mmCIF file of C-alpha atoms (C1' of nucleotides) in Angstrom:
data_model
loop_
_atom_site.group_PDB
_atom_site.id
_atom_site.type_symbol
_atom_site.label_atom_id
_atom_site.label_comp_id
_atom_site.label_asym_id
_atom_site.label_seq_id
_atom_site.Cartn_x
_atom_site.Cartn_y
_atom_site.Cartn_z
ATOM 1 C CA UNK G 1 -97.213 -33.478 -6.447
ATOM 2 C CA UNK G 2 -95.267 -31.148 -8.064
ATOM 3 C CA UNK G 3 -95.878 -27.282 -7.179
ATOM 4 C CA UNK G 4 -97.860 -25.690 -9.962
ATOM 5 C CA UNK G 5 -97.283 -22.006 -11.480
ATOM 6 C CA UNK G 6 -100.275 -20.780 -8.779
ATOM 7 C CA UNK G 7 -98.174 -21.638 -6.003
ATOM 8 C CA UNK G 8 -95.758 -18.974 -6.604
ATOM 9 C CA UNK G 9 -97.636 -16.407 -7.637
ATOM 10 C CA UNK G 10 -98.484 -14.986 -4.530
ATOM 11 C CA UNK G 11 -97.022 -12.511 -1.445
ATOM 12 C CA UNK G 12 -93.405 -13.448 -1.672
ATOM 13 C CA UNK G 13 -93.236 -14.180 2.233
ATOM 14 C CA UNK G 14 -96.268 -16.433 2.103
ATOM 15 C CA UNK G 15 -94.552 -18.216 -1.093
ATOM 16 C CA UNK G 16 -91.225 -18.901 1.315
ATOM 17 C CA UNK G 17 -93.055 -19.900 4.865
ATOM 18 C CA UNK G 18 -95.090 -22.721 2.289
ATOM 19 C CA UNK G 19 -91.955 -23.769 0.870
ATOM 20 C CA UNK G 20 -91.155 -25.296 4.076
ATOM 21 C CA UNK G 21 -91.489 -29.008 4.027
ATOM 22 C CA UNK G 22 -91.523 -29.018 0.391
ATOM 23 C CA UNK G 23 -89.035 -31.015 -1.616
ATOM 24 C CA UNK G 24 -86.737 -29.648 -3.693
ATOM 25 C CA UNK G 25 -85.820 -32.509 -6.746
ATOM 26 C CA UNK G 26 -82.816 -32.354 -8.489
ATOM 27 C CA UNK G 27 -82.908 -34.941 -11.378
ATOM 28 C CA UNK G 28 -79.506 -35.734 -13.851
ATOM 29 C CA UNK G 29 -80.378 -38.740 -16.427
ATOM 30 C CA UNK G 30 -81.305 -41.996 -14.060
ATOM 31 C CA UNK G 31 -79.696 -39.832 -10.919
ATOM 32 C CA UNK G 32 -81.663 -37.985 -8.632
ATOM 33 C CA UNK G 33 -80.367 -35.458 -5.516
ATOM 34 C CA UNK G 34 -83.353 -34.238 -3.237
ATOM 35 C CA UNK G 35 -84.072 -32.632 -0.291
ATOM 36 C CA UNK G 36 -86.955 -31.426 1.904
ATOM 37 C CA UNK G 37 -86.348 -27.115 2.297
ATOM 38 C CA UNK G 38 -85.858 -26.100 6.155
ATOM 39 C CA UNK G 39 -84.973 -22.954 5.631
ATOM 40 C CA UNK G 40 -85.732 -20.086 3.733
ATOM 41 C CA UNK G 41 -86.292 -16.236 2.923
ATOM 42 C CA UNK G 42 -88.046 -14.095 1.172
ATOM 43 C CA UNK G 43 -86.514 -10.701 -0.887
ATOM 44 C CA UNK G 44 -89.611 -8.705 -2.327
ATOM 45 C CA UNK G 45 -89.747 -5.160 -4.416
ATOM 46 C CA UNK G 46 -88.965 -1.747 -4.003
ATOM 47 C CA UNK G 47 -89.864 -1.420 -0.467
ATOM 48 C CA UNK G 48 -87.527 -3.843 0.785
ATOM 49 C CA UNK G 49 -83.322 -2.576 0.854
ATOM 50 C CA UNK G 50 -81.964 -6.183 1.279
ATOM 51 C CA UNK G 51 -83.360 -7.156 -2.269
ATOM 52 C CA UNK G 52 -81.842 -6.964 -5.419
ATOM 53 C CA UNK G 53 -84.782 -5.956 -7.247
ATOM 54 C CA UNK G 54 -84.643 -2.574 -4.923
ATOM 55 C CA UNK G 55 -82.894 -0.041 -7.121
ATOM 56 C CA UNK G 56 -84.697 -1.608 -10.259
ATOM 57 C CA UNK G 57 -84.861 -3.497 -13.243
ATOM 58 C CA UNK G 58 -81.169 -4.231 -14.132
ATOM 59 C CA UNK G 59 -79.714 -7.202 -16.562
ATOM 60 C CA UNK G 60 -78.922 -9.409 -13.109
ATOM 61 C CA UNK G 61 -82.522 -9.214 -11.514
ATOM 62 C CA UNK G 62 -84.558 -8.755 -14.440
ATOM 63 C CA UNK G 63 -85.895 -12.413 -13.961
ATOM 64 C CA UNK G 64 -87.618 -11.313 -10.625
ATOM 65 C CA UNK G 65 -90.177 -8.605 -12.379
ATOM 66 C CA UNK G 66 -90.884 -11.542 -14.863
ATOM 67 C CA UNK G 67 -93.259 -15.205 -14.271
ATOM 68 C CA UNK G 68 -93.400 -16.660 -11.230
ATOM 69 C CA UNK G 69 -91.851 -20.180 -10.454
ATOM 70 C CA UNK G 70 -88.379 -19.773 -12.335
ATOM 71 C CA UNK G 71 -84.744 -20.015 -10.908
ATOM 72 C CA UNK G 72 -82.972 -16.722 -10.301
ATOM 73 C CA UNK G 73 -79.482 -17.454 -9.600
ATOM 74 C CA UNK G 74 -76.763 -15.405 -8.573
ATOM 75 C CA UNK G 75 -73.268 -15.935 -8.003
ATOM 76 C CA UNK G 76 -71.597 -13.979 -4.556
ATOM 77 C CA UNK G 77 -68.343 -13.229 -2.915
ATOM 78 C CA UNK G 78 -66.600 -14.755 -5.980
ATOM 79 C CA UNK G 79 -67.121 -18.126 -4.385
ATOM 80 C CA UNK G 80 -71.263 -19.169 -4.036
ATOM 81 C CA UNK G 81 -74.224 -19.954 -6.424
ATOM 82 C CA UNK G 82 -77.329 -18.987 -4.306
ATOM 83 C CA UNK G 83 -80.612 -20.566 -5.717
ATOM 84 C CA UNK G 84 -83.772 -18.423 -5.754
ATOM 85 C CA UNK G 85 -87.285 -19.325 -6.975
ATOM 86 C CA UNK G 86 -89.401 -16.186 -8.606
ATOM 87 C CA UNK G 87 -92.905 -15.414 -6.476
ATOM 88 C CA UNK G 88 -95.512 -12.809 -6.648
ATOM 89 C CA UNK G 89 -98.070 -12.124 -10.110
ATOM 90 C CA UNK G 90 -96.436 -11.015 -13.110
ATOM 91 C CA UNK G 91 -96.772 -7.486 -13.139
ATOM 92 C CA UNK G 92 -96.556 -6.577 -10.050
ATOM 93 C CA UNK G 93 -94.131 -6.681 -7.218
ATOM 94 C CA UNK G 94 -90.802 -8.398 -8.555
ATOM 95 C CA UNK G 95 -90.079 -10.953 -5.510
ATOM 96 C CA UNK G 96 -88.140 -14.446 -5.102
ATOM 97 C CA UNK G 97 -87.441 -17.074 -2.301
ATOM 98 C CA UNK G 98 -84.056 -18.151 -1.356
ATOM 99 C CA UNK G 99 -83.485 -21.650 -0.350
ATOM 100 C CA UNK G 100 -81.125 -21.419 2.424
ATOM 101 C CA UNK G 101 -81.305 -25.370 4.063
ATOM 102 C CA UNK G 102 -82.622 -28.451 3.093
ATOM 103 C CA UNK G 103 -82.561 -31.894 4.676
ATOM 104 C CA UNK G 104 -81.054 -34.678 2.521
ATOM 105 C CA UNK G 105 -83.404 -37.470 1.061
ATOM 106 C CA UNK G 106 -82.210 -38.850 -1.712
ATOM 107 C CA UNK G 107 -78.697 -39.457 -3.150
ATOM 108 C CA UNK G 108 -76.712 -38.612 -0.301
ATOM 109 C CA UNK G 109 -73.495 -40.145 -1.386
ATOM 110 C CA UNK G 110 -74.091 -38.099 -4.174
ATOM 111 C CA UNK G 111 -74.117 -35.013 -2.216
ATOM 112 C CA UNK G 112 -71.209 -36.411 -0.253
ATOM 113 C CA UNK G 113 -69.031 -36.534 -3.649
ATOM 114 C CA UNK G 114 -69.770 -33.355 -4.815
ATOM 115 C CA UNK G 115 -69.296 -31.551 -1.438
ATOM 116 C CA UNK G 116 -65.898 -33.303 -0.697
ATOM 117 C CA UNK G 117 -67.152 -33.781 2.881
ATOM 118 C CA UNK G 118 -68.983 -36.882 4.715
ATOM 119 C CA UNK G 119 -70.349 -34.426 7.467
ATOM 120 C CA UNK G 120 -73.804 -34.881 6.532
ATOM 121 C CA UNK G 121 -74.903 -32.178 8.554
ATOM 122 C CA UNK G 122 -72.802 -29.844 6.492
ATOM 123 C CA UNK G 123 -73.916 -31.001 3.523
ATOM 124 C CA UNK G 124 -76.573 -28.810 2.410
ATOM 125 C CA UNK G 125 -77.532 -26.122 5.820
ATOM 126 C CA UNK G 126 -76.181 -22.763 4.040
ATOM 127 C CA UNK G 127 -77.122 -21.666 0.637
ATOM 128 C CA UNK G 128 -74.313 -22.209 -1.144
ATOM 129 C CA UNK G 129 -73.614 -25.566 0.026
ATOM 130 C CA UNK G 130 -77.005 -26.923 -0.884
ATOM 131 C CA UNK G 131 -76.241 -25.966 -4.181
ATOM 132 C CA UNK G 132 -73.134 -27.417 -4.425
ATOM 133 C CA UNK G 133 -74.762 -30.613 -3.054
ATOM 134 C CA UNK G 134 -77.035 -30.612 -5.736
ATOM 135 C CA UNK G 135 -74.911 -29.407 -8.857
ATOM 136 C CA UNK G 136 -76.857 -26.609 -9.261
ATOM 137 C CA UNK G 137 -75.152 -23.771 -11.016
ATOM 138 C CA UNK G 138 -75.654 -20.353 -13.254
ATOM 139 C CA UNK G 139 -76.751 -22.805 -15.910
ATOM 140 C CA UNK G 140 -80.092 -22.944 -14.310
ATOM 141 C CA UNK G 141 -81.092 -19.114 -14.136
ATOM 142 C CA UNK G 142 -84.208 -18.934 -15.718
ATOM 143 C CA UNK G 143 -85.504 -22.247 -15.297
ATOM 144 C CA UNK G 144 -88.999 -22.998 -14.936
ATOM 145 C CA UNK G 145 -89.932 -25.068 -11.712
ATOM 146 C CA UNK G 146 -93.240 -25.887 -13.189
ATOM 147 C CA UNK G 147 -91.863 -27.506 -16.522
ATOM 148 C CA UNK G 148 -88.069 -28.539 -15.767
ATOM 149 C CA UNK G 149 -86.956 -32.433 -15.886
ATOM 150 C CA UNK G 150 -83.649 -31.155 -14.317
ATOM 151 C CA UNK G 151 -85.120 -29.041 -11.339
ATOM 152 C CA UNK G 152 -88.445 -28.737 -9.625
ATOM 153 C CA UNK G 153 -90.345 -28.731 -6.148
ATOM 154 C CA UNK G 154 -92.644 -31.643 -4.711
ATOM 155 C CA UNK G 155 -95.596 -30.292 -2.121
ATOM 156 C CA UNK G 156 -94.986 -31.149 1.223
ATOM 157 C CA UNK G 157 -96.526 -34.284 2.983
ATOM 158 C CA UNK G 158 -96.807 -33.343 6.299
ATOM 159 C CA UNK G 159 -97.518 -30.154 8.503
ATOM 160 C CA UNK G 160 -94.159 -28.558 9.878
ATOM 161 C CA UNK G 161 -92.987 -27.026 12.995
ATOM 162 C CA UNK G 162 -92.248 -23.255 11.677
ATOM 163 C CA UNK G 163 -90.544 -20.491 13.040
ATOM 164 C CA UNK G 164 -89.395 -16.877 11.800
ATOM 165 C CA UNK G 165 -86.576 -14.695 12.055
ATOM 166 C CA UNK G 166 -85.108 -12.074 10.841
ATOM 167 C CA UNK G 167 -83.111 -12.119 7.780
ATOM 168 C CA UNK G 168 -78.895 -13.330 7.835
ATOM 169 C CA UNK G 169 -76.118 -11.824 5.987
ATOM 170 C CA UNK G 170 -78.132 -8.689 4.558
ATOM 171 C CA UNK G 171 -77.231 -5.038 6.197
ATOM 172 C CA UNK G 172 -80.363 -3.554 5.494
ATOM 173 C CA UNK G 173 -83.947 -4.297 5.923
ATOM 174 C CA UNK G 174 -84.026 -6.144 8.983
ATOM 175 C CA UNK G 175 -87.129 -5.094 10.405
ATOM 176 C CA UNK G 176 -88.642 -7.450 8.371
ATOM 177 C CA UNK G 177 -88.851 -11.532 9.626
ATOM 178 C CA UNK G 178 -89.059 -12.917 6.313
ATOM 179 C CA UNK G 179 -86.741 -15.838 7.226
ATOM 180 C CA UNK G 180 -88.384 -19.150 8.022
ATOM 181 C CA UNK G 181 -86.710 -22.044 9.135
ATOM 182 C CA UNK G 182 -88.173 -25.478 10.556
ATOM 183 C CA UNK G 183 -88.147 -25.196 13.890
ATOM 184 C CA UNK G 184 -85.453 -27.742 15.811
ATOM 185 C CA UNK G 185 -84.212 -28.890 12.241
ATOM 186 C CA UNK G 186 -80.601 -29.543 12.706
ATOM 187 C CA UNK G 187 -79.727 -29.161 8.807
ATOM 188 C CA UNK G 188 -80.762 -24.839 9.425
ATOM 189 C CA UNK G 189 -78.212 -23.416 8.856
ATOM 190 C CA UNK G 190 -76.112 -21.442 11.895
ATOM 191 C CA UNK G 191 -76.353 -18.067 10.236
ATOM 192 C CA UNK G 192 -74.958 -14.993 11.976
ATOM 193 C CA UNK G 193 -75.696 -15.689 15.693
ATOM 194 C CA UNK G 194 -76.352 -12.157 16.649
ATOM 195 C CA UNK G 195 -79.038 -12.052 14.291
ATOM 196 C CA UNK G 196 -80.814 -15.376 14.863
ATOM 197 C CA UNK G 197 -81.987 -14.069 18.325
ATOM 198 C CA UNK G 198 -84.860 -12.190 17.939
ATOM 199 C CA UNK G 199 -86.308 -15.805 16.694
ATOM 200 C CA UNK G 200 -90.166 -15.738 17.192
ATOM 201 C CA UNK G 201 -93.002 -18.442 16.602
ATOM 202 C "C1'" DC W 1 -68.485 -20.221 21.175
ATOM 203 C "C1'" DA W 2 -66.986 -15.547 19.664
ATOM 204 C "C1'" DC W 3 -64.649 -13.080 16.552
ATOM 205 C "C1'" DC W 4 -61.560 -12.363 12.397
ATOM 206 C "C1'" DC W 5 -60.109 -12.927 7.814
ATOM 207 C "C1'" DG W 6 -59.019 -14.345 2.992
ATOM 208 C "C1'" DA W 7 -60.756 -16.254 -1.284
ATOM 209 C "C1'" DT W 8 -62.556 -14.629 -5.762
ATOM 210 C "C1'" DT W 9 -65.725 -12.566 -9.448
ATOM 211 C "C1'" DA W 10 -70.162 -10.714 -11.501
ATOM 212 C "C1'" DT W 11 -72.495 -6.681 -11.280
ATOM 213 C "C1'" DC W 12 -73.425 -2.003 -10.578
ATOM 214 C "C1'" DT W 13 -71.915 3.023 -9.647
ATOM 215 C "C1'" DG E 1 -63.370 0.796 -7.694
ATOM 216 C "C1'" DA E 2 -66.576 -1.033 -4.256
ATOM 217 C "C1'" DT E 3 -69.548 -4.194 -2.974
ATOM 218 C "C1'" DA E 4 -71.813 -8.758 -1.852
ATOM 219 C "C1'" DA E 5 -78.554 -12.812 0.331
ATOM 220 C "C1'" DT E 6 -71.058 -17.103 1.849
ATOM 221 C "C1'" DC E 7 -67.819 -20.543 3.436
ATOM 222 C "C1'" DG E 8 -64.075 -22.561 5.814
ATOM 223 C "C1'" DG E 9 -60.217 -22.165 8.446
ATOM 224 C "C1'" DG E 10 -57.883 -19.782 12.041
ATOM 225 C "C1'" DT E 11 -57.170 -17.897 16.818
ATOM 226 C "C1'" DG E 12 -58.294 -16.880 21.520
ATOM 227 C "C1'" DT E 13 -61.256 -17.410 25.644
#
DNA sequence: CACCCGATTATCT
DNA sequence: GATAATCGGGTGT
């Protein structure tokens, strides 16, 4: 079943830990890339420094003060589209989710071609792989999860093995483990050792 | 495995 | 003008 609008308005951490085991379903005419999410974080509001939506409201993050369950995507280090889904009530806290891993399902040659690797491992465990896996680009900032025919995310189907962490790549803000990951999932991403160790259950 | 570095550009100060 | 929620390739141990 696909994830309705209530799913993703809630607390921004709670949106990312449920994410886990979800599908994420990447459709392009009869072709279809998916994936079940192993890893991801949450970024939430003014209280949190790692988060774009920190300083405020600016043309880039505006998306994340708006309706929950869209695609905030942003482009980094002149090189990576990182894909984000929107969380937390209109109104209140702006907040998103970024997928960071996903296992491959469907259309792995697919993924294959439009990574330029047959390491299926490396295929999609970092966040800008997994969009270049899935040919996922700025094109999709502001699309809604709940209505697309392009991009959207399945409930999961069984209970998962989670643990938490905190956050990788950010230089502030890492008193907070809002980074989830499937626990034992090889297709996690390797991150920044140093800062995978204070892993907890 | 640990560390280092260059690529490359949108966005904000 | 500096920075960045990354990646891949390199070197040395």
């Amino acid at each position: 079943m696909r994830l309705e609008r209530s799913f993703f308005e809630r607390h921004t951490p709670s949106v990312a830990r449920d994410l886990l085991g979800c599908t994420l379903v990447r459709k392009s005419g009869r072709r279809v890339i998916s994936g079940r999410i192993v890893e991801v974080e949450a970024y939430r509001g003014s209280d949190d420094p790692a988060s774009h939506s920190y300083r405020g409201k600016t043309a880039r993050n505006s998306l994340m003060f708006g309706e929950a369950g869209h695609v905030y995507m942003f482009f980094i280090y002149g090189n990576h589209w990182c894909l984000n889904f929107t969380a937390e009530p209109e109104g209140r806290k702006p907040g998103a989710v970024l997928v960071r891993a996903l296992e491959p399902v469907e259309g792995i040659g697919e993924m294959a071609k439009n990574r330029g690797t047959s390491d299926t491992v490396s295929l999609t465990n970092g966040p800008g792989k997994l969009t270049q896996a899935l040919g996922i680009d700025g094109s999709f900032y502001g699309e809604d999860l709940v209505t697309s025919e392009r991009l959207f995310v399945l409930s999961a189907e069984s209970p998962v093995r989670r643990a938490v962490s905190s956050r990788i790549g950010v230089s502030q803000g890492h008193e907070q483990k809002w980074r989830y990951f499937v626990k034992g999932n090889r297709f996690v991403s390797k991150g920044h050792p140093s800062r995978v160790k204070d892993v907890s259950e």
